[in-house]
């Protein structure tokens, strides 16, 4: 089987309401998503989506995906998409770094492998069944009262776990946010406080060693892995890492330095499902817990992450966030993993199980194919 054509589409995904994080210094109103369709000479078509969370969250941005694909596509045409290790080594050889460019290609190749083998992705990734995954809410930074109101809204929608965004310039306000949310939580609810790198290590210690809540997870408190490691070793709460993890080596360094007890696994940050699977299996081996979800995107990207989450041993998995609930458009209506009563189940059909209607995208922004 050979890749015969790669077609690239772009779609803006507006958020239903503005989203603030990292103490309000980062605001998001729409996402720039790239959809990649890979056709093969045997008639199987695979789909992938790459959608960074804006351009300020990580060293990744929407237009960069399309530029990177222009460089990579000529090397991918004619290769067997089922040979995922080979495809990934080829992409790393031709374009070192830029993992967010490679993720939609890798995702589309997994879709093809699944269809060719007659298996859904959750099974190819080691799962025994299409196990439902608990879904967590995402609570934008605001005043303590505003954040509690968002948690009550999320509770009413069936969420039991919340990711609350903190990290202001004033430590006292963050202490008040945590105390207000702690008072509002039911015993059956959990919250992860995601700081998105906004605290200096000393501020992290001030806040976390003052608040009454010692059971909630604290995510990416500071900018660097080393700063987060210092925090993890000086607070009572367990620490998760997110934005400072890019390569497999970063995860090894986090383990060697006792920088965390858990992590976020995000295909678009790591370079695709192949590399996310490697990280997932390492995390299982060293006893970490994980949130598994993508950086952003429609239900297509969400579904790919839910396949991986569903196939992960449940004691290691801590719920998944679904970006598509924040979006004003849905390019794959009714398809893929959706939140039903607080849980999302991956499709049982071979491959990814999501196929966009290309009519919604308009004309492709690029097409690469074997020339006669
Ligand atoms: Mg995070």
GROMACS .gro file of C-alpha atoms and ligand atoms in nm:
model
  373
    1UNK     CA    1   0.000   0.000   0.000
    2UNK     CA    2   0.130   0.344  -0.092
    3UNK     CA    3   0.030   0.701  -0.012
    4UNK     CA    4  -0.100   0.836  -0.343
    5UNK     CA    5  -0.232   1.178  -0.239
    6UNK     CA    6  -0.223   1.415   0.061
    7UNK     CA    7  -0.494   1.681   0.070
    8UNK     CA    8  -0.480   1.965   0.321
    9UNK     CA    9  -0.778   2.171   0.441
   10UNK     CA   10  -0.790   2.465   0.681
   11UNK     CA   11  -1.084   2.555   0.904
   12UNK     CA   12  -1.118   2.826   1.170
   13UNK     CA   13  -1.282   2.692   1.483
   14UNK     CA   14  -1.437   2.980   1.683
   15UNK     CA   15  -1.478   2.930   2.059
   16UNK     CA   16  -1.833   2.981   2.188
   17UNK     CA   17  -1.693   3.224   2.448
   18UNK     CA   18  -1.350   3.377   2.504
   19UNK     CA   19  -1.117   3.159   2.710
   20UNK     CA   20  -0.853   3.291   2.950
   21UNK     CA   21  -0.564   3.106   3.108
   22UNK     CA   22  -0.228   3.154   3.276
   23UNK     CA   23  -0.365   3.419   3.509
   24UNK     CA   24  -0.546   3.601   3.232
   25UNK     CA   25  -0.232   3.683   3.032
   26UNK     CA   26  -0.341   3.450   2.748
   27UNK     CA   27  -0.678   3.494   2.576
   28UNK     CA   28  -0.824   3.267   2.307
   29UNK     CA   29  -1.119   3.331   2.075
   30UNK     CA   30  -1.065   3.093   1.783
   31UNK     CA   31  -0.843   2.803   1.682
   32UNK     CA   32  -0.677   2.749   1.344
   33UNK     CA   33  -0.722   2.384   1.252
   34UNK     CA   34  -0.563   2.181   0.970
   35UNK     CA   35  -0.730   1.865   0.841
   36UNK     CA   36  -0.518   1.616   0.649
   37UNK     CA   37  -0.668   1.356   0.418
   38UNK     CA   38  -0.434   1.078   0.305
   39UNK     CA   39  -0.542   0.862   0.009
   40UNK     CA   40  -0.376   0.535  -0.083
   41UNK     CA   41  -0.338   0.334  -0.402
   42UNK     CA   42  -0.559   0.064  -0.245
   43UNK     CA   43  -0.859   0.292  -0.198
   44UNK     CA   44  -0.830   0.340   0.180
   45UNK     CA   45  -0.847   0.699   0.302
   46UNK     CA   46  -0.728   0.822   0.642
   47UNK     CA   47  -0.795   1.151   0.826
   48UNK     CA   48  -0.595   1.352   1.076
   49UNK     CA   49  -0.633   1.691   1.242
   50UNK     CA   50  -0.371   1.926   1.381
   51UNK     CA   51  -0.498   2.214   1.593
   52UNK     CA   52  -0.263   2.398   1.829
   53UNK     CA   53  -0.431   2.589   2.112
   54UNK     CA   54  -0.377   2.927   1.950
   55UNK     CA   55  -0.024   3.056   1.891
   56UNK     CA   56   0.072   3.168   2.243
   57UNK     CA   57   0.027   2.844   2.434
   58UNK     CA   58   0.313   2.638   2.290
   59UNK     CA   59   0.582   2.673   2.020
   60UNK     CA   60   0.317   2.561   1.767
   61UNK     CA   61   0.080   2.750   1.539
   62UNK     CA   62  -0.179   2.670   1.275
   63UNK     CA   63  -0.008   2.818   0.967
   64UNK     CA   64   0.311   2.637   1.068
   65UNK     CA   65   0.138   2.302   1.012
   66UNK     CA   66   0.058   2.389   0.650
   67UNK     CA   67   0.410   2.521   0.588
   68UNK     CA   68   0.563   2.208   0.740
   69UNK     CA   69   0.339   1.980   0.534
   70UNK     CA   70   0.462   2.150   0.218
   71UNK     CA   71   0.813   2.042   0.316
   72UNK     CA   72   0.717   1.689   0.427
   73UNK     CA   73   0.456   1.580   0.175
   74UNK     CA   74   0.693   1.505  -0.118
   75UNK     CA   75   0.884   1.262   0.105
   76UNK     CA   76   0.565   1.085   0.220
   77UNK     CA   77   0.410   1.026  -0.121
   78UNK     CA   78   0.477   0.664  -0.226
   79UNK     CA   79   0.548   0.542   0.131
   80UNK     CA   80   0.341   0.274   0.308
   81UNK     CA   81   0.124   0.457   0.566
   82UNK     CA   82   0.088   0.141   0.777
   83UNK     CA   83   0.461   0.148   0.858
   84UNK     CA   84   0.419   0.399   1.139
   85UNK     CA   85   0.772   0.374   1.280
   86UNK     CA   86   0.916   0.429   0.934
   87UNK     CA   87   0.680   0.720   0.861
   88UNK     CA   88   0.780   0.888   1.189
   89UNK     CA   89   1.153   0.837   1.134
   90UNK     CA   90   1.116   0.973   0.782
   91UNK     CA   91   0.938   1.286   0.905
   92UNK     CA   92   1.198   1.338   1.181
   93UNK     CA   93   1.480   1.301   0.925
   94UNK     CA   94   1.331   1.547   0.677
   95UNK     CA   95   1.206   1.801   0.933
   96UNK     CA   96   1.363   1.776   1.279
   97UNK     CA   97   1.142   1.911   1.557
   98UNK     CA   98   0.805   2.069   1.472
   99UNK     CA   99   0.606   1.783   1.630
  100UNK     CA  100   0.273   1.965   1.579
  101UNK     CA  101   0.323   1.944   1.200
  102UNK     CA  102   0.364   1.567   1.209
  103UNK     CA  103   0.070   1.482   1.435
  104UNK     CA  104  -0.210   1.504   1.173
  105UNK     CA  105  -0.005   1.294   0.928
  106UNK     CA  106   0.063   1.029   1.192
  107UNK     CA  107  -0.306   1.033   1.294
  108UNK     CA  108  -0.422   0.978   0.934
  109UNK     CA  109  -0.174   0.689   0.897
  110UNK     CA  110  -0.314   0.525   1.214
  111UNK     CA  111  -0.662   0.564   1.064
  112UNK     CA  112  -0.544   0.380   0.751
  113UNK     CA  113  -0.368   0.107   0.954
  114UNK     CA  114  -0.689   0.051   1.151
  115UNK     CA  115  -0.906   0.029   0.842
  116UNK     CA  116  -0.657  -0.199   0.665
  117UNK     CA  117  -0.639  -0.435   0.964
  118UNK     CA  118  -1.011  -0.418   1.047
  119UNK     CA  119  -0.946  -0.289   1.399
  120UNK     CA  120  -1.041   0.030   1.581
  121UNK     CA  121  -0.750   0.238   1.715
  122UNK     CA  122  -0.824   0.156   2.079
  123UNK     CA  123  -0.759  -0.210   1.996
  124UNK     CA  124  -0.439  -0.141   1.801
  125UNK     CA  125  -0.322   0.056   2.106
  126UNK     CA  126  -0.374  -0.239   2.339
  127UNK     CA  127  -0.732  -0.200   2.466
  128UNK     CA  128  -0.961  -0.498   2.520
  129UNK     CA  129  -1.285  -0.309   2.455
  130UNK     CA  130  -1.416   0.036   2.364
  131UNK     CA  131  -1.401   0.139   2.730
  132UNK     CA  132  -1.577   0.470   2.808
  133UNK     CA  133  -1.348   0.750   2.924
  134UNK     CA  134  -1.449   1.001   3.192
  135UNK     CA  135  -1.458   1.354   3.055
  136UNK     CA  136  -1.336   1.657   3.251
  137UNK     CA  137  -1.448   2.016   3.225
  138UNK     CA  138  -1.216   2.310   3.162
  139UNK     CA  139  -1.276   2.614   3.382
  140UNK     CA  140  -1.143   2.946   3.251
  141UNK     CA  141  -0.963   3.186   3.490
  142UNK     CA  142  -1.191   3.440   3.658
  143UNK     CA  143  -1.286   3.572   3.999
  144UNK     CA  144  -1.349   3.306   4.267
  145UNK     CA  145  -1.726   3.351   4.222
  146UNK     CA  146  -1.704   3.329   3.841
  147UNK     CA  147  -1.499   3.009   3.861
  148UNK     CA  148  -1.739   2.847   4.109
  149UNK     CA  149  -2.031   2.939   3.878
  150UNK     CA  150  -1.854   2.765   3.586
  151UNK     CA  151  -1.797   2.455   3.801
  152UNK     CA  152  -2.168   2.441   3.894
  153UNK     CA  153  -2.253   2.471   3.523
  154UNK     CA  154  -2.011   2.187   3.440
  155UNK     CA  155  -2.151   1.972   3.721
  156UNK     CA  156  -2.500   2.014   3.575
  157UNK     CA  157  -2.361   1.891   3.239
  158UNK     CA  158  -2.240   1.568   3.404
  159UNK     CA  159  -1.871   1.645   3.468
  160UNK     CA  160  -1.716   1.504   3.787
  161UNK     CA  161  -1.361   1.632   3.730
  162UNK     CA  162  -1.268   1.991   3.655
  163UNK     CA  163  -0.951   2.151   3.523
  164UNK     CA  164  -0.948   2.498   3.677
  165UNK     CA  165  -0.708   2.755   3.534
  166UNK     CA  166  -0.516   2.967   3.789
  167UNK     CA  167  -0.202   3.173   3.802
  168UNK     CA  168  -0.252   3.543   3.860
  169UNK     CA  169   0.012   3.798   3.953
  170UNK     CA  170  -0.136   3.817   4.302
  171UNK     CA  171  -0.086   3.498   4.508
  172UNK     CA  172  -0.366   3.599   4.747
  173UNK     CA  173  -0.625   3.586   4.465
  174UNK     CA  174  -0.513   3.236   4.370
  175UNK     CA  175  -0.543   3.129   4.734
  176UNK     CA  176  -0.898   3.270   4.738
  177UNK     CA  177  -0.984   3.093   4.413
  178UNK     CA  178  -0.867   2.756   4.550
  179UNK     CA  179  -1.049   2.802   4.881
  180UNK     CA  180  -1.374   2.903   4.706
  181UNK     CA  181  -1.358   2.604   4.471
  182UNK     CA  182  -1.267   2.365   4.758
  183UNK     CA  183  -1.578   2.478   4.948
  184UNK     CA  184  -1.798   2.430   4.640
  185UNK     CA  185  -1.681   2.079   4.546
  186UNK     CA  186  -1.885   1.769   4.627
  187UNK     CA  187  -1.693   1.482   4.793
  188UNK     CA  188  -1.729   1.287   4.467
  189UNK     CA  189  -1.574   1.567   4.256
  190UNK     CA  190  -1.210   1.633   4.175
  191UNK     CA  191  -1.023   1.934   4.047
  192UNK     CA  192  -0.686   1.979   3.883
  193UNK     CA  193  -0.546   2.331   3.916
  194UNK     CA  194  -0.371   2.418   3.593
  195UNK     CA  195  -0.132   2.710   3.636
  196UNK     CA  196  -0.010   2.707   3.275
  197UNK     CA  197   0.345   2.815   3.378
  198UNK     CA  198   0.234   3.142   3.540
  199UNK     CA  199   0.391   3.105   3.887
  200UNK     CA  200   0.749   3.159   3.989
  201UNK     CA  201   0.864   2.873   4.213
  202UNK     CA  202   0.849   3.088   4.527
  203UNK     CA  203   0.492   3.197   4.449
  204UNK     CA  204   0.393   2.832   4.396
  205UNK     CA  205   0.522   2.749   4.744
  206UNK     CA  206   0.344   3.050   4.896
  207UNK     CA  207   0.008   2.951   4.748
  208UNK     CA  208   0.025   2.574   4.776
  209UNK     CA  209   0.161   2.567   5.131
  210UNK     CA  210  -0.113   2.807   5.245
  211UNK     CA  211  -0.428   2.651   5.098
  212UNK     CA  212  -0.622   2.384   5.288
  213UNK     CA  213  -0.655   2.155   4.982
  214UNK     CA  214  -0.370   1.901   4.970
  215UNK     CA  215  -0.540   1.636   4.753
  216UNK     CA  216  -0.588   1.819   4.425
  217UNK     CA  217  -0.335   1.791   4.143
  218UNK     CA  218  -0.130   2.095   4.046
  219UNK     CA  219  -0.047   2.119   3.676
  220UNK     CA  220   0.255   2.292   3.519
  221UNK     CA  221   0.302   2.545   3.803
  222UNK     CA  222   0.611   2.708   3.648
  223UNK     CA  223   0.780   2.762   3.312
  224UNK     CA  224   1.054   2.501   3.316
  225UNK     CA  225   1.082   2.137   3.412
  226UNK     CA  226   1.349   2.221   3.671
  227UNK     CA  227   1.131   2.487   3.835
  228UNK     CA  228   0.837   2.243   3.845
  229UNK     CA  229   1.065   1.978   4.001
  230UNK     CA  230   1.160   2.220   4.280
  231UNK     CA  231   0.791   2.287   4.345
  232UNK     CA  232   0.698   1.916   4.336
  233UNK     CA  233   0.957   1.845   4.606
  234UNK     CA  234   0.838   2.124   4.836
  235UNK     CA  235   0.458   2.101   4.837
  236UNK     CA  236   0.203   1.846   4.964
  237UNK     CA  237   0.000   1.832   4.642
  238UNK     CA  238   0.090   1.595   4.355
  239UNK     CA  239   0.226   1.774   4.046
  240UNK     CA  240   0.142   1.710   3.679
  241UNK     CA  241   0.353   1.834   3.388
  242UNK     CA  242   0.220   1.954   3.054
  243UNK     CA  243   0.377   2.234   2.847
  244UNK     CA  244   0.740   2.151   2.931
  245UNK     CA  245   0.716   1.800   2.782
  246UNK     CA  246   0.792   1.775   2.410
  247UNK     CA  247   1.039   1.494   2.344
  248UNK     CA  248   1.072   1.149   2.498
  249UNK     CA  249   1.392   1.278   2.655
  250UNK     CA  250   1.190   1.544   2.842
  251UNK     CA  251   0.987   1.266   3.003
  252UNK     CA  252   1.303   1.078   3.102
  253UNK     CA  253   1.439   1.398   3.257
  254UNK     CA  254   1.112   1.450   3.448
  255UNK     CA  255   1.136   1.096   3.584
  256UNK     CA  256   1.503   1.124   3.677
  257UNK     CA  257   1.445   1.452   3.864
  258UNK     CA  258   1.120   1.348   4.041
  259UNK     CA  259   0.954   1.644   3.875
  260UNK     CA  260   0.602   1.498   3.870
  261UNK     CA  261   0.366   1.219   3.964
  262UNK     CA  262   0.165   1.255   3.645
  263UNK     CA  263   0.140   1.428   3.309
  264UNK     CA  264  -0.076   1.539   3.022
  265UNK     CA  265  -0.036   1.329   2.707
  266UNK     CA  266  -0.127   1.539   2.401
  267UNK     CA  267  -0.066   1.402   2.051
  268UNK     CA  268  -0.024   1.743   1.887
  269UNK     CA  269   0.240   1.847   2.143
  270UNK     CA  270   0.431   1.518   2.114
  271UNK     CA  271   0.414   1.469   1.736
  272UNK     CA  272   0.126   1.225   1.697
  273UNK     CA  273  -0.030   0.907   1.831
  274UNK     CA  274   0.283   0.697   1.773
  275UNK     CA  275   0.494   0.910   2.006
  276UNK     CA  276   0.205   0.954   2.250
  277UNK     CA  277   0.176   0.577   2.274
  278UNK     CA  278   0.547   0.554   2.355
  279UNK     CA  279   0.504   0.816   2.630
  280UNK     CA  280   0.184   0.648   2.758
  281UNK     CA  281   0.360   0.315   2.794
  282UNK     CA  282   0.658   0.478   2.969
  283UNK     CA  283   0.420   0.656   3.207
  284UNK     CA  284   0.249   0.326   3.288
  285UNK     CA  285   0.589   0.167   3.352
  286UNK     CA  286   0.701   0.435   3.599
  287UNK     CA  287   0.364   0.462   3.775
  288UNK     CA  288   0.248   0.804   3.658
  289UNK     CA  289  -0.114   0.911   3.616
  290UNK     CA  290  -0.226   1.080   3.295
  291UNK     CA  291  -0.481   1.306   3.142
  292UNK     CA  292  -0.493   1.207   2.773
  293UNK     CA  293  -0.641   1.464   2.533
  294UNK     CA  294  -0.528   1.681   2.243
  295UNK     CA  295  -0.419   2.045   2.237
  296UNK     CA  296  -0.738   2.147   2.062
  297UNK     CA  297  -0.948   2.071   1.760
  298UNK     CA  298  -1.279   1.927   1.652
  299UNK     CA  299  -1.434   1.596   1.755
  300UNK     CA  300  -1.194   1.433   1.506
  301UNK     CA  301  -0.882   1.520   1.709
  302UNK     CA  302  -1.070   1.457   2.034
  303UNK     CA  303  -1.167   1.108   1.916
  304UNK     CA  304  -0.807   1.014   1.834
  305UNK     CA  305  -0.706   1.105   2.190
  306UNK     CA  306  -1.005   0.918   2.335
  307UNK     CA  307  -0.894   0.601   2.152
  308UNK     CA  308  -0.556   0.629   2.329
  309UNK     CA  309  -0.717   0.713   2.665
  310UNK     CA  310  -0.963   0.425   2.637
  311UNK     CA  311  -0.681   0.175   2.581
  312UNK     CA  312  -0.486   0.300   2.885
  313UNK     CA  313  -0.505   0.104   3.214
  314UNK     CA  314  -0.779   0.284   3.410
  315UNK     CA  315  -0.569   0.325   3.726
  316UNK     CA  316  -0.329   0.540   3.522
  317UNK     CA  317  -0.592   0.750   3.344
  318UNK     CA  318  -0.743   1.063   3.498
  319UNK     CA  319  -1.014   1.174   3.253
  320UNK     CA  320  -0.995   1.350   2.918
  321UNK     CA  321  -1.097   1.700   2.814
  322UNK     CA  322  -1.290   1.734   2.487
  323UNK     CA  323  -1.210   2.055   2.302
  324UNK     CA  324  -1.507   2.033   2.067
  325UNK     CA  325  -1.747   2.133   2.345
  326UNK     CA  326  -1.590   2.480   2.341
  327UNK     CA  327  -1.641   2.530   1.966
  328UNK     CA  328  -1.905   2.713   1.767
  329UNK     CA  329  -1.869   2.483   1.463
  330UNK     CA  330  -1.872   2.105   1.427
  331UNK     CA  331  -1.715   1.971   1.105
  332UNK     CA  332  -1.802   1.609   1.195
  333UNK     CA  333  -2.157   1.634   1.335
  334UNK     CA  334  -2.276   1.329   1.524
  335UNK     CA  335  -1.947   1.144   1.476
  336UNK     CA  336  -1.674   1.031   1.713
  337UNK     CA  337  -1.637   1.033   2.090
  338UNK     CA  338  -1.898   1.260   2.249
  339UNK     CA  339  -1.976   1.343   2.611
  340UNK     CA  340  -2.275   1.135   2.714
  341UNK     CA  341  -2.348   1.165   3.085
  342UNK     CA  342  -1.987   1.259   3.164
  343UNK     CA  343  -1.828   0.981   2.958
  344UNK     CA  344  -1.702   0.950   2.600
  345UNK     CA  345  -1.667   0.618   2.418
  346UNK     CA  346  -1.438   0.567   2.117
  347UNK     CA  347  -1.597   0.432   1.796
  348UNK     CA  348  -1.602   0.057   1.746
  349UNK     CA  349  -1.549   0.074   1.371
  350UNK     CA  350  -1.208   0.006   1.211
  351UNK     CA  351  -0.963   0.298   1.219
  352UNK     CA  352  -1.033   0.635   1.376
  353UNK     CA  353  -1.406   0.614   1.305
  354UNK     CA  354  -1.453   0.978   1.201
  355UNK     CA  355  -1.486   1.094   0.839
  356UNK     CA  356  -1.547   1.463   0.768
  357UNK     CA  357  -1.774   1.574   0.488
  358UNK     CA  358  -1.525   1.779   0.283
  359UNK     CA  359  -1.804   2.015   0.177
  360UNK     CA  360  -1.768   2.196   0.509
  361UNK     CA  361  -1.401   2.282   0.441
  362UNK     CA  362  -1.433   2.450   0.102
  363UNK     CA  363  -1.143   2.409  -0.139
  364UNK     CA  364  -0.825   2.236  -0.019
  365UNK     CA  365  -0.535   2.470   0.061
  366UNK     CA  366  -0.290   2.218  -0.088
  367UNK     CA  367  -0.284   1.884  -0.267
  368UNK     CA  368   0.026   1.668  -0.307
  369UNK     CA  369   0.023   1.357  -0.525
  370UNK     CA  370   0.223   1.119  -0.738
  371UNK     CA  371   0.281   1.284  -1.070
  372UNK     CA  372   0.245   1.076  -1.385
  373LIG    MG1  373  -0.238   2.210   3.102
   0.00000   0.00000   0.00000
